[in-house]
mmCIF file of C-alpha atoms and ligand atoms in Angstrom:
data_model
loop_
_atom_site.group_PDB
_atom_site.id
_atom_site.type_symbol
_atom_site.label_atom_id
_atom_site.label_comp_id
_atom_site.label_asym_id
_atom_site.label_seq_id
_atom_site.Cartn_x
_atom_site.Cartn_y
_atom_site.Cartn_z
ATOM 1 C CA MET A 724 28.194 -42.908 0.832
ATOM 2 C CA THR A 725 28.839 -39.283 -0.233
ATOM 3 C CA ASP A 726 25.977 -36.889 -0.061
ATOM 4 C CA THR A 727 26.023 -35.154 -3.341
ATOM 5 C CA THR A 728 22.909 -32.893 -2.727
ATOM 6 C CA PRO A 729 24.008 -29.268 -3.180
ATOM 7 C CA PRO A 730 23.439 -26.899 -0.222
ATOM 8 C CA ALA A 731 20.017 -25.198 -0.340
ATOM 9 C CA SER A 732 20.367 -21.731 -1.741
ATOM 10 C CA ARG A 733 19.355 -18.717 0.376
ATOM 11 C CA ALA A 734 16.111 -18.488 -1.410
ATOM 12 C CA ALA A 735 15.370 -22.133 -0.843
ATOM 13 C CA GLN A 736 16.216 -21.901 2.805
ATOM 14 C CA ILE A 737 13.951 -18.826 3.558
ATOM 15 C CA LEU A 738 11.165 -19.609 1.272
ATOM 16 C CA SER A 739 10.798 -23.276 1.918
ATOM 17 C CA ARG A 740 9.892 -22.915 5.648
ATOM 18 C CA PRO A 741 6.553 -24.220 6.425
ATOM 19 C CA ILE A 742 4.096 -21.960 8.265
ATOM 20 C CA SER A 743 0.909 -22.566 10.279
ATOM 21 C CA LEU A 744 -1.966 -20.057 9.567
ATOM 22 C CA ASN A 745 -4.410 -20.794 12.353
ATOM 23 C CA GLY A 746 -5.184 -24.543 11.882
ATOM 24 C CA LEU A 747 -3.684 -24.888 8.446
ATOM 25 C CA THR A 748 0.010 -25.852 7.768
ATOM 26 C CA VAL A 749 1.284 -24.428 4.499
ATOM 27 C CA PRO A 750 4.385 -26.197 3.032
ATOM 28 C CA ASN A 751 6.318 -22.988 2.082
ATOM 29 C CA ARG A 752 6.132 -19.163 1.947
ATOM 30 C CA ILE A 753 5.119 -18.745 -1.631
ATOM 31 C CA VAL A 754 1.489 -17.766 -2.268
ATOM 32 C CA MET A 755 -0.155 -17.350 -5.660
ATOM 33 C CA ALA A 756 -1.862 -13.947 -5.822
ATOM 34 C CA PRO A 757 -5.438 -13.910 -6.729
ATOM 35 C CA MET A 758 -6.092 -13.180 -10.389
ATOM 36 C CA THR A 759 -9.229 -12.816 -12.229
ATOM 37 C CA ARG A 760 -9.067 -14.907 -15.460
ATOM 38 C CA MET A 761 -12.675 -15.092 -16.750
ATOM 39 C CA PHE A 762 -12.410 -18.722 -17.984
ATOM 40 C CA SER A 763 -15.483 -19.830 -15.955
ATOM 41 C CA PRO A 764 -18.578 -19.770 -18.402
ATOM 42 C CA GLY A 765 -21.753 -19.795 -16.266
ATOM 43 C CA GLY A 766 -19.577 -18.980 -13.298
ATOM 44 C CA VAL A 767 -18.567 -22.711 -13.179
ATOM 45 C CA PRO A 768 -14.774 -23.357 -12.820
ATOM 46 C CA GLY A 769 -14.181 -26.300 -15.097
ATOM 47 C CA GLU A 770 -11.320 -28.758 -16.135
ATOM 48 C CA ASP A 771 -9.090 -26.027 -17.421
ATOM 49 C CA VAL A 772 -9.338 -24.072 -14.180
ATOM 50 C CA ARG A 773 -8.492 -27.167 -12.184
ATOM 51 C CA SER A 774 -5.385 -27.785 -14.012
ATOM 52 C CA TYR A 775 -4.302 -24.210 -14.128
ATOM 53 C CA TYR A 776 -4.346 -24.204 -10.245
ATOM 54 C CA SER A 777 -3.214 -27.790 -9.600
ATOM 55 C CA ARG A 778 -0.159 -27.459 -12.061
ATOM 56 C CA ARG A 779 0.980 -24.466 -9.945
ATOM 57 C CA ALA A 780 0.445 -26.464 -6.604
ATOM 58 C CA ALA A 781 2.421 -29.267 -8.151
ATOM 59 C CA ALA A 782 5.233 -26.954 -9.037
ATOM 60 C CA GLY A 783 5.726 -25.730 -5.590
ATOM 61 C CA VAL A 784 3.202 -22.909 -4.719
ATOM 62 C CA GLY A 785 2.548 -23.372 -0.989
ATOM 63 C CA LEU A 786 -0.716 -21.478 -1.010
ATOM 64 C CA ILE A 787 -3.078 -20.704 -3.791
ATOM 65 C CA VAL A 788 -5.572 -17.780 -3.416
ATOM 66 C CA THR A 789 -7.956 -18.252 -6.229
ATOM 67 C CA GLU A 790 -9.081 -15.502 -8.496
ATOM 68 C CA GLY A 791 -11.952 -13.346 -7.109
ATOM 69 C CA THR A 792 -15.156 -15.357 -7.004
ATOM 70 C CA TYR A 793 -18.513 -13.788 -6.398
ATOM 71 C CA VAL A 794 -20.502 -14.231 -3.226
ATOM 72 C CA GLY A 795 -24.276 -15.146 -3.515
ATOM 73 C CA HIS A 796 -25.740 -11.540 -3.761
ATOM 74 C CA GLU A 797 -27.424 -10.258 -6.916
ATOM 75 C CA SER A 798 -25.134 -7.221 -7.213
ATOM 76 C CA ALA A 799 -21.810 -8.966 -6.387
ATOM 77 C CA GLY A 800 -20.390 -9.210 -9.885
ATOM 78 C CA GLN A 801 -20.659 -8.199 -13.547
ATOM 79 C CA SER A 802 -19.485 -11.026 -15.684
ATOM 80 C CA ASP A 803 -20.771 -14.576 -16.604
ATOM 81 C CA ARG A 804 -17.211 -15.666 -16.946
ATOM 82 C CA VAL A 805 -15.981 -15.021 -13.404
ATOM 83 C CA PRO A 806 -16.530 -18.010 -11.302
ATOM 84 C CA ARG A 807 -19.281 -17.772 -8.562
ATOM 85 C CA PHE A 808 -19.012 -19.250 -5.022
ATOM 86 C CA HIS A 809 -22.711 -20.062 -4.804
ATOM 87 C CA GLY A 810 -24.973 -22.373 -6.725
ATOM 88 C CA GLU A 811 -24.766 -26.202 -6.870
ATOM 89 C CA GLU A 812 -22.978 -26.566 -10.223
ATOM 90 C CA GLN A 813 -20.431 -23.731 -9.364
ATOM 91 C CA LEU A 814 -19.666 -25.197 -5.941
ATOM 92 C CA ALA A 815 -19.255 -28.646 -7.433
ATOM 93 C CA GLY A 816 -16.700 -27.308 -9.897
ATOM 94 C CA TRP A 817 -14.868 -25.552 -6.992
ATOM 95 C CA ALA A 818 -14.904 -28.725 -4.994
ATOM 96 C CA LYS A 819 -12.847 -30.459 -7.697
ATOM 97 C CA VAL A 820 -10.390 -27.518 -7.940
ATOM 98 C CA ALA A 821 -9.663 -27.955 -4.225
ATOM 99 C CA GLU A 822 -9.376 -31.714 -4.426
ATOM 100 C CA ASP A 823 -6.957 -31.463 -7.440
ATOM 101 C CA VAL A 824 -4.764 -28.898 -5.580
ATOM 102 C CA HIS A 825 -4.706 -30.965 -2.427
ATOM 103 C CA ALA A 826 -3.726 -34.078 -4.614
ATOM 104 C CA ALA A 827 -0.874 -31.977 -6.059
ATOM 105 C CA GLY A 828 0.409 -31.244 -2.454
ATOM 106 C CA GLY A 829 -0.871 -27.670 -2.191
ATOM 107 C CA THR A 830 -3.313 -25.639 -0.149
ATOM 108 C CA ILE A 831 -5.997 -23.355 -1.471
ATOM 109 C CA VAL A 832 -8.566 -20.622 -0.380
ATOM 110 C CA PRO A 833 -11.199 -18.971 -2.514
ATOM 111 C CA GLN A 834 -11.070 -15.038 -2.629
ATOM 112 C CA LEU A 835 -14.625 -14.066 -1.855
ATOM 113 C CA TRP A 836 -15.637 -11.028 -3.834
ATOM 114 C CA HIS A 837 -18.292 -8.249 -4.206
ATOM 115 C CA ILE A 838 -17.470 -5.628 -6.585
ATOM 116 C CA GLY A 839 -19.997 -2.929 -5.261
ATOM 117 C CA MET A 840 -20.121 0.178 -7.169
ATOM 118 C CA VAL A 841 -17.852 -0.981 -9.978
ATOM 119 C CA ARG A 842 -20.681 -2.957 -11.318
ATOM 120 C CA LYS A 843 -22.450 -1.588 -14.431
ATOM 121 C CA GLN A 844 -26.065 -2.253 -14.374
ATOM 122 C CA GLY A 845 -27.355 -4.419 -17.281
ATOM 123 C CA GLU A 846 -24.318 -6.756 -17.070
ATOM 124 C CA PRO A 847 -24.674 -10.434 -16.074
ATOM 125 C CA PRO A 848 -25.017 -12.569 -13.901
ATOM 126 C CA VAL A 849 -28.218 -10.605 -12.768
ATOM 127 C CA ALA A 850 -28.758 -7.849 -15.357
ATOM 128 C CA ASP A 851 -31.282 -5.996 -13.433
ATOM 129 C CA ALA A 852 -29.423 -5.789 -10.200
ATOM 130 C CA PRO A 853 -28.374 -2.257 -9.192
ATOM 131 C CA ALA A 854 -24.741 -1.198 -8.413
ATOM 132 C CA VAL A 855 -24.627 -0.884 -4.704
ATOM 133 C CA GLY A 856 -22.212 0.682 -2.237
ATOM 134 C CA PRO A 857 -21.903 2.763 0.865
ATOM 135 C CA SER A 858 -23.006 6.079 -0.934
ATOM 136 C CA GLY A 859 -23.656 5.111 -4.617
ATOM 137 C CA LEU A 860 -20.395 6.533 -5.558
ATOM 138 C CA VAL A 861 -17.867 4.682 -7.834
ATOM 139 C CA THR A 862 -14.906 7.045 -6.893
ATOM 140 C CA GLU A 863 -14.034 10.080 -5.151
ATOM 141 C CA GLY A 864 -15.812 13.132 -6.521
ATOM 142 C CA ALA A 865 -18.160 11.053 -8.804
ATOM 143 C CA GLU A 866 -21.814 11.817 -9.067
ATOM 144 C CA PRO A 867 -23.967 8.894 -7.561
ATOM 145 C CA THR A 868 -24.579 6.226 -10.166
ATOM 146 C CA GLY A 869 -25.851 3.489 -7.904
ATOM 147 C CA LYS A 870 -27.811 2.680 -4.786
ATOM 148 C CA ALA A 871 -26.636 3.645 -1.198
ATOM 149 C CA MET A 872 -27.061 0.421 0.637
ATOM 150 C CA THR A 873 -29.839 0.081 3.113
ATOM 151 C CA GLN A 874 -29.467 -1.884 6.426
ATOM 152 C CA GLN A 875 -31.149 -4.850 4.755
ATOM 153 C CA ASP A 876 -28.592 -4.642 1.870
ATOM 154 C CA LEU A 877 -25.788 -4.730 4.311
ATOM 155 C CA ASP A 878 -27.179 -7.691 6.253
ATOM 156 C CA ASP A 879 -27.836 -9.489 3.054
ATOM 157 C CA VAL A 880 -24.210 -8.979 2.017
ATOM 158 C CA VAL A 881 -22.828 -9.981 5.438
ATOM 159 C CA ALA A 882 -24.883 -13.283 5.183
ATOM 160 C CA ALA A 883 -23.752 -13.806 1.684
ATOM 161 C CA PHE A 884 -20.024 -13.889 2.745
ATOM 162 C CA ALA A 885 -20.719 -16.015 5.739
ATOM 163 C CA ARG A 886 -22.500 -18.449 3.582
ATOM 164 C CA ALA A 887 -19.737 -18.610 1.105
ATOM 165 C CA ALA A 888 -17.156 -19.070 3.823
ATOM 166 C CA ALA A 889 -19.180 -22.027 5.333
ATOM 167 C CA ASP A 890 -19.459 -23.485 1.856
ATOM 168 C CA ALA A 891 -15.877 -23.116 1.272
ATOM 169 C CA GLU A 892 -15.064 -25.198 4.459
ATOM 170 C CA ARG A 893 -17.778 -27.746 3.668
ATOM 171 C CA ILE A 894 -16.513 -28.443 0.021
ATOM 172 C CA GLY A 895 -12.807 -28.907 1.198
ATOM 173 C CA PHE A 896 -11.058 -25.489 1.013
ATOM 174 C CA ASP A 897 -8.379 -24.696 3.439
ATOM 175 C CA GLY A 898 -9.553 -21.062 4.540
ATOM 176 C CA VAL A 899 -10.939 -18.023 2.693
ATOM 177 C CA GLU A 900 -9.627 -14.707 1.619
ATOM 178 C CA LEU A 901 -11.933 -11.731 1.920
ATOM 179 C CA HIS A 902 -11.551 -9.232 -0.927
ATOM 180 C CA GLY A 903 -11.282 -5.833 0.935
ATOM 181 C CA ALA A 904 -8.829 -4.249 -1.553
ATOM 182 C CA HIS A 905 -8.579 -2.282 -4.837
ATOM 183 C CA GLY A 906 -11.718 -0.151 -4.735
ATOM 184 C CA TYR A 907 -14.411 -2.982 -4.590
ATOM 185 C CA LEU A 908 -17.249 -3.130 -2.133
ATOM 186 C CA LEU A 909 -15.569 -3.552 1.193
ATOM 187 C CA ASP A 910 -12.893 -0.962 0.218
ATOM 188 C CA GLN A 911 -15.623 1.357 -0.888
ATOM 189 C CA PHE A 912 -16.696 1.437 2.779
ATOM 190 C CA LEU A 913 -12.994 1.654 4.154
ATOM 191 C CA TRP A 914 -12.218 4.561 1.921
ATOM 192 C CA ALA A 915 -13.509 8.050 2.733
ATOM 193 C CA GLY A 916 -13.543 8.919 -0.872
ATOM 194 C CA THR A 917 -16.402 6.541 -1.603
ATOM 195 C CA ASN A 918 -17.986 6.298 1.977
ATOM 196 C CA ARG A 919 -20.084 9.458 2.642
ATOM 197 C CA ARG A 920 -22.474 7.757 5.098
ATOM 198 C CA THR A 921 -23.656 9.550 8.209
ATOM 199 C CA ASP A 922 -24.907 6.455 9.962
ATOM 200 C CA ALA A 923 -22.772 4.022 11.990
ATOM 201 C CA TYR A 924 -21.001 2.732 8.803
ATOM 202 C CA GLY A 925 -19.495 6.055 7.775
ATOM 203 C CA GLY A 926 -17.328 8.732 9.593
ATOM 204 C CA ASP A 927 -13.982 8.011 11.117
ATOM 205 C CA ALA A 928 -11.706 5.218 10.042
ATOM 206 C CA VAL A 929 -13.222 2.850 12.741
ATOM 207 C CA ALA A 930 -16.843 3.561 11.536
ATOM 208 C CA ARG A 931 -15.748 2.909 7.953
ATOM 209 C CA THR A 932 -14.273 -0.424 9.000
ATOM 210 C CA LYS A 933 -17.565 -1.460 10.813
ATOM 211 C CA PHE A 934 -19.017 -3.135 7.648
ATOM 212 C CA SER A 935 -15.928 -5.299 6.856
ATOM 213 C CA ALA A 936 -15.554 -6.153 10.612
ATOM 214 C CA GLU A 937 -19.150 -7.424 10.640
ATOM 215 C CA ILE A 938 -18.307 -9.441 7.694
ATOM 216 C CA VAL A 939 -15.250 -10.906 9.358
ATOM 217 C CA ALA A 940 -17.279 -11.690 12.533
ATOM 218 C CA ALA A 941 -19.947 -13.420 10.616
ATOM 219 C CA VAL A 942 -17.454 -15.491 8.654
ATOM 220 C CA ARG A 943 -15.625 -16.343 11.885
ATOM 221 C CA ALA A 944 -19.041 -17.679 13.355
ATOM 222 C CA ALA A 945 -19.860 -19.572 10.243
ATOM 223 C CA VAL A 946 -16.613 -21.633 10.204
ATOM 224 C CA SER A 947 -14.524 -23.733 12.375
ATOM 225 C CA PRO A 948 -12.357 -21.674 14.893
ATOM 226 C CA GLU A 949 -9.119 -23.222 13.279
ATOM 227 C CA PHE A 950 -10.367 -22.209 9.696
ATOM 228 C CA PRO A 951 -8.025 -19.346 8.691
ATOM 229 C CA ILE A 952 -9.506 -15.936 7.490
ATOM 230 C CA ILE A 953 -7.355 -13.928 5.390
ATOM 231 C CA PHE A 954 -8.275 -10.247 4.723
ATOM 232 C CA ARG A 955 -6.849 -8.485 1.637
ATOM 233 C CA PHE A 956 -6.694 -4.771 1.683
ATOM 234 C CA SER A 957 -4.867 -2.017 -0.184
ATOM 235 C CA GLN A 958 -4.188 1.733 -0.241
ATOM 236 C CA TRP A 959 -4.566 1.852 -4.026
ATOM 237 C CA LYS A 960 -7.828 1.556 -5.842
ATOM 238 C CA GLN A 961 -8.500 0.407 -9.317
ATOM 239 C CA GLN A 962 -10.410 3.634 -9.762
ATOM 240 C CA ASP A 963 -7.462 5.691 -8.447
ATOM 241 C CA TYR A 964 -3.922 4.243 -8.022
ATOM 242 C CA ALA A 965 -2.917 7.280 -5.949
ATOM 243 C CA ALA A 966 -5.645 6.911 -3.369
ATOM 244 C CA ARG A 967 -4.775 6.143 0.158
ATOM 245 C CA LEU A 968 -6.687 4.622 3.093
ATOM 246 C CA ALA A 969 -4.293 5.730 5.691
ATOM 247 C CA GLU A 970 -1.795 8.638 5.641
ATOM 248 C CA THR A 971 -0.206 7.598 8.842
ATOM 249 C CA PRO A 972 0.518 4.422 10.785
ATOM 250 C CA GLU A 973 -2.018 5.601 13.370
ATOM 251 C CA GLU A 974 -4.842 5.724 10.747
ATOM 252 C CA LEU A 975 -3.787 2.336 9.463
ATOM 253 C CA GLU A 976 -3.922 0.834 13.028
ATOM 254 C CA ALA A 977 -7.427 2.402 13.490
ATOM 255 C CA ILE A 978 -8.602 0.245 10.374
ATOM 256 C CA LEU A 979 -6.737 -3.002 11.048
ATOM 257 C CA THR A 980 -7.423 -3.299 14.798
ATOM 258 C CA PRO A 981 -11.290 -3.970 14.606
ATOM 259 C CA LEU A 982 -10.677 -6.356 11.778
ATOM 260 C CA ALA A 983 -8.044 -8.322 13.675
ATOM 261 C CA ALA A 984 -10.440 -8.199 16.738
ATOM 262 C CA ALA A 985 -13.313 -9.569 14.510
ATOM 263 C CA GLY A 986 -11.248 -12.697 13.673
ATOM 264 C CA VAL A 987 -8.837 -11.950 10.862
ATOM 265 C CA ASP A 988 -5.797 -14.550 11.147
ATOM 266 C CA VAL A 989 -3.785 -13.164 8.287
ATOM 267 C CA PHE A 990 -3.604 -9.860 6.514
ATOM 268 C CA HIS A 991 -2.840 -9.816 2.771
ATOM 269 C CA ALA A 992 -1.189 -6.198 2.227
ATOM 270 C CA SER A 993 -1.673 -5.502 -1.401
ATOM 271 C CA THR A 994 0.713 -3.021 -2.974
ATOM 272 C CA ARG A 995 2.131 -2.814 -6.516
ATOM 273 C CA ARG A 996 5.874 -2.735 -5.662
ATOM 274 C CA TYR A 997 6.787 -4.505 -2.294
ATOM 275 C CA TRP A 998 10.073 -2.573 -1.941
ATOM 276 C CA LEU A 999 8.490 0.775 -1.510
ATOM 277 C CA PRO A 1000 8.252 2.214 2.086
ATOM 278 C CA GLU A 1001 4.717 2.898 3.179
ATOM 279 C CA PHE A 1002 5.193 5.772 5.538
ATOM 280 C CA ASP A 1003 8.069 8.311 5.972
ATOM 281 C CA GLY A 1004 10.932 7.454 8.391
ATOM 282 C CA SER A 1005 10.985 3.654 7.944
ATOM 283 C CA ASP A 1006 11.800 1.124 5.224
ATOM 284 C CA LEU A 1007 8.760 -0.962 6.180
ATOM 285 C CA ASN A 1008 6.277 -1.581 3.365
ATOM 286 C CA LEU A 1009 2.613 -1.868 3.856
ATOM 287 C CA ALA A 1010 2.955 -5.554 4.907
ATOM 288 C CA GLY A 1011 5.671 -4.674 7.314
ATOM 289 C CA TRP A 1012 3.488 -2.067 8.981
ATOM 290 C CA THR A 1013 0.577 -4.279 9.229
ATOM 291 C CA LYS A 1014 2.553 -6.819 11.000
ATOM 292 C CA LYS A 1015 4.111 -4.289 13.419
ATOM 293 C CA LEU A 1016 0.832 -2.802 14.235
ATOM 294 C CA THR A 1017 -1.335 -5.916 14.604
ATOM 295 C CA GLY A 1018 0.916 -8.779 15.399
ATOM 296 C CA LYS A 1019 -0.835 -10.892 12.868
ATOM 297 C CA GLN A 1020 0.697 -12.922 10.074
ATOM 298 C CA VAL A 1021 1.016 -10.916 6.774
ATOM 299 C CA ILE A 1022 1.352 -11.733 3.081
ATOM 300 C CA SER A 1023 3.288 -9.104 1.049
ATOM 301 C CA VAL A 1024 2.871 -8.738 -2.769
ATOM 302 C CA GLY A 1025 3.845 -6.627 -5.707
ATOM 303 C CA SER A 1026 6.092 -7.010 -8.643
ATOM 304 C CA VAL A 1027 8.061 -9.953 -7.295
ATOM 305 C CA GLY A 1028 9.784 -11.547 -10.219
ATOM 306 C CA LEU A 1029 8.452 -9.452 -12.793
ATOM 307 C CA ASP A 1030 11.051 -7.954 -14.935
ATOM 308 C CA GLY A 1031 14.329 -8.693 -16.583
ATOM 309 C CA ASP A 1032 16.159 -6.766 -13.752
ATOM 310 C CA PHE A 1033 14.735 -9.004 -11.179
ATOM 311 C CA ILE A 1034 15.941 -12.163 -13.112
ATOM 312 C CA ASN A 1035 19.247 -10.680 -13.728
ATOM 313 C CA ALA A 1036 19.588 -9.747 -10.051
ATOM 314 C CA PHE A 1037 19.092 -13.378 -9.240
ATOM 315 C CA GLN A 1038 22.136 -13.828 -11.364
ATOM 316 C CA GLY A 1039 24.039 -10.949 -9.599
ATOM 317 C CA GLU A 1040 23.830 -8.588 -12.511
ATOM 318 C CA GLY A 1041 20.838 -6.417 -11.938
ATOM 319 C CA SER A 1042 19.401 -3.555 -9.757
ATOM 320 C CA PRO A 1043 19.791 -4.535 -6.083
ATOM 321 C CA VAL A 1044 16.405 -2.741 -5.285
ATOM 322 C CA LYS A 1045 14.490 -5.303 -7.016
ATOM 323 C CA SER A 1046 16.671 -8.377 -6.381
ATOM 324 C CA ILE A 1047 15.236 -11.278 -4.506
ATOM 325 C CA ASP A 1048 17.905 -10.423 -1.800
ATOM 326 C CA ASN A 1049 15.739 -7.491 -0.745
ATOM 327 C CA LEU A 1050 12.712 -9.754 -0.484
ATOM 328 C CA LEU A 1051 14.480 -12.360 1.333
ATOM 329 C CA ASP A 1052 15.959 -9.844 3.711
ATOM 330 C CA ARG A 1053 12.562 -8.715 4.607
ATOM 331 C CA LEU A 1054 11.204 -12.203 5.115
ATOM 332 C CA GLU A 1055 14.327 -13.214 7.143
ATOM 333 C CA ALA A 1056 13.824 -10.183 9.476
ATOM 334 C CA ASP A 1057 10.016 -11.240 9.932
ATOM 335 C CA GLU A 1058 8.946 -7.984 8.412
ATOM 336 C CA PHE A 1059 6.252 -10.218 6.845
ATOM 337 C CA ASP A 1060 5.683 -13.950 6.644
ATOM 338 C CA MET A 1061 4.848 -14.839 3.094
ATOM 339 C CA VAL A 1062 5.005 -13.437 -0.312
ATOM 340 C CA ALA A 1063 2.309 -13.463 -2.983
ATOM 341 C CA VAL A 1064 3.353 -13.792 -6.598
ATOM 342 C CA GLY A 1065 0.815 -12.687 -9.415
ATOM 343 C CA ARG A 1066 1.875 -12.101 -12.899
ATOM 344 C CA ALA A 1067 5.191 -14.066 -12.802
ATOM 345 C CA LEU A 1068 3.136 -17.135 -11.768
ATOM 346 C CA LEU A 1069 0.543 -16.490 -14.285
ATOM 347 C CA GLN A 1070 3.240 -16.401 -17.009
ATOM 348 C CA ASP A 1071 5.249 -19.323 -15.615
ATOM 349 C CA PRO A 1072 3.426 -22.148 -13.927
ATOM 350 C CA GLU A 1073 6.869 -23.533 -12.741
ATOM 351 C CA TRP A 1074 8.037 -20.126 -11.246
ATOM 352 C CA ALA A 1075 8.057 -21.560 -7.611
ATOM 353 C CA ALA A 1076 9.756 -24.765 -8.557
ATOM 354 C CA LYS A 1077 12.516 -22.886 -10.468
ATOM 355 C CA VAL A 1078 13.031 -20.383 -7.491
ATOM 356 C CA LEU A 1079 13.212 -22.985 -4.837
ATOM 357 C CA ALA A 1080 15.801 -25.073 -6.950
ATOM 358 C CA ASP A 1081 18.029 -22.157 -7.795
ATOM 359 C CA ARG A 1082 17.038 -22.400 -11.442
ATOM 360 C CA PHE A 1083 16.775 -18.629 -11.909
ATOM 361 C CA ASP A 1084 18.142 -18.705 -15.570
ATOM 362 C CA GLU A 1085 14.967 -20.639 -16.590
ATOM 363 C CA LEU A 1086 12.501 -17.974 -15.311
ATOM 364 C CA LYS A 1087 10.376 -16.485 -18.047
ATOM 365 C CA ALA A 1088 9.873 -12.713 -18.315
ATOM 366 C CA TYR A 1089 6.137 -11.536 -18.070
ATOM 367 C CA ASP A 1090 4.300 -10.873 -21.276
ATOM 368 C CA ALA A 1091 0.603 -9.624 -21.186
ATOM 369 C CA ALA A 1092 -0.060 -12.088 -24.037
ATOM 370 C CA ALA A 1093 -0.273 -14.807 -21.220
ATOM 371 C CA LEU A 1094 -3.585 -13.262 -20.212
ATOM 372 C CA GLN A 1095 -5.206 -14.681 -23.307
ATOM 373 C CA THR A 1096 -5.074 -18.245 -22.350
ATOM 374 C CA LEU A 1097 -5.357 -20.422 -19.250
ATOM 375 C CA SER A 1098 -2.369 -22.585 -19.086
HETATM 376 C C1 FMN B 739 -4.880 -10.392 -14.559
HETATM 377 C C2 FMN B 739 -4.986 -9.966 -13.129
HETATM 378 C C3 FMN B 739 -5.985 -10.187 -12.361
HETATM 379 C C4 FMN B 739 -6.166 -9.796 -11.047
HETATM 380 N N1 FMN B 739 -7.241 -10.061 -10.445
HETATM 381 C C5 FMN B 739 -7.355 -9.833 -9.063
HETATM 382 C C6 FMN B 739 -8.482 -10.450 -8.177
HETATM 383 O O1 FMN B 739 -9.364 -11.020 -8.659
HETATM 384 N N2 FMN B 739 -8.293 -9.975 -6.883
HETATM 385 C C7 FMN B 739 -7.230 -9.335 -6.308
HETATM 386 O O2 FMN B 739 -7.322 -9.196 -5.061
HETATM 387 N N3 FMN B 739 -6.334 -8.922 -7.082
HETATM 388 C C8 FMN B 739 -6.271 -9.193 -8.372
HETATM 389 N N4 FMN B 739 -5.130 -8.894 -9.125
HETATM 390 C C9 FMN B 739 -3.943 -8.255 -8.422
HETATM 391 C C10 FMN B 739 -2.909 -9.304 -8.044
HETATM 392 O O3 FMN B 739 -3.458 -10.160 -7.053
HETATM 393 C C11 FMN B 739 -1.594 -8.645 -7.547
HETATM 394 O O4 FMN B 739 -1.953 -8.066 -6.311
HETATM 395 C C12 FMN B 739 -1.000 -7.845 -8.595
HETATM 396 O O5 FMN B 739 -1.032 -8.406 -9.763
HETATM 397 C C13 FMN B 739 0.410 -7.541 -8.056
HETATM 398 O O6 FMN B 739 1.219 -8.650 -7.957
HETATM 399 P P1 FMN B 739 2.348 -8.997 -9.106
HETATM 400 O O7 FMN B 739 3.029 -7.816 -9.343
HETATM 401 O O8 FMN B 739 2.984 -10.163 -8.605
HETATM 402 O O9 FMN B 739 1.572 -9.308 -10.341
HETATM 403 C C14 FMN B 739 -4.980 -9.158 -10.498
HETATM 404 C C15 FMN B 739 -3.948 -8.855 -11.059
HETATM 405 C C16 FMN B 739 -3.808 -9.261 -12.429
HETATM 406 C C17 FMN B 739 -2.557 -9.086 -13.315
#
């Protein structure tokens, strides 16, 4: 009998390789990036959230990182439509999400989130709760508008993350991602612009990392040794796109080393454009540097599959800078291990299946109107 199966494309060959993250085997290298959708009234993910995630798992996403979901601390969030990762009804909703994603052949981790000083007092779920952070500052140069956390506050938040991680394992998730990026609570500690503390949690890069490292260690102690812990971080902040945690590889290493030592298995280096070099003198992006400096597995992210150029480049017509070849070259060179896709996957649930099957001409361009519905 003649084998009529066409040879796998380069994209399929590189992206289809399974990978083990601690005790978890993920079927391929495509990750769904965490994206807040606010379709969970009362903080409970329902039927529509289940099908939103499971259809993407069925269509070839190897690992789903859920939208940010609040840990059980009164100041963690500021919306009643963002899902919570505490409470009986909320966790029951999440358990069904995990079950459906597994039935579709995928893997899934919740992104555990505390927004810190970004919170506006008066908003749900706990209207009276103050905004809290390292120094009560929402951004660099701001006047204090919230509460500088006491040791008790710090201990409570550490415990809330650990509880959420233990719950994630108990209700069937495959790991957890800790949201240490984009100017939210953990990042407010990491960033000198918002961390003005003079105690052990402020000062140099290592001191600013202490709070996140304590959370990682508490999470590590609360789950099985083989349960993967992903830590997401970024240079950019939603308060300030130009902000940077680290100006040099040495500064980056000072931040990442204690986190790795505390038990992080995988870093998720969040950038807005994956092809941009992070520091002078090397083509490595933030993910590439993170892997080089820590030896840990790393997820890269940022504008994969977003614009017409990218789609054209798949077809050999567009800018080589954004073509998938650049991404594939970096993956093949082991600069990083996996790639997360945000908006392109929000737009097109079939994105991964199309890319893996060489159906690039069927990819849909991103349109912000897709944010209005959960489909
Ligand atoms: C609607 C939307 C919501 C997002 N929510 C989150 C979030 O909850 N947590 C997070 O870490 N990043 C969040 N992000 C950032 C994405 O995870 C991702 O890093 C970013 O969109 C860049 O990837 P992309 O260019 O593939 O979209 C969000 C992005 C979008 C577009």
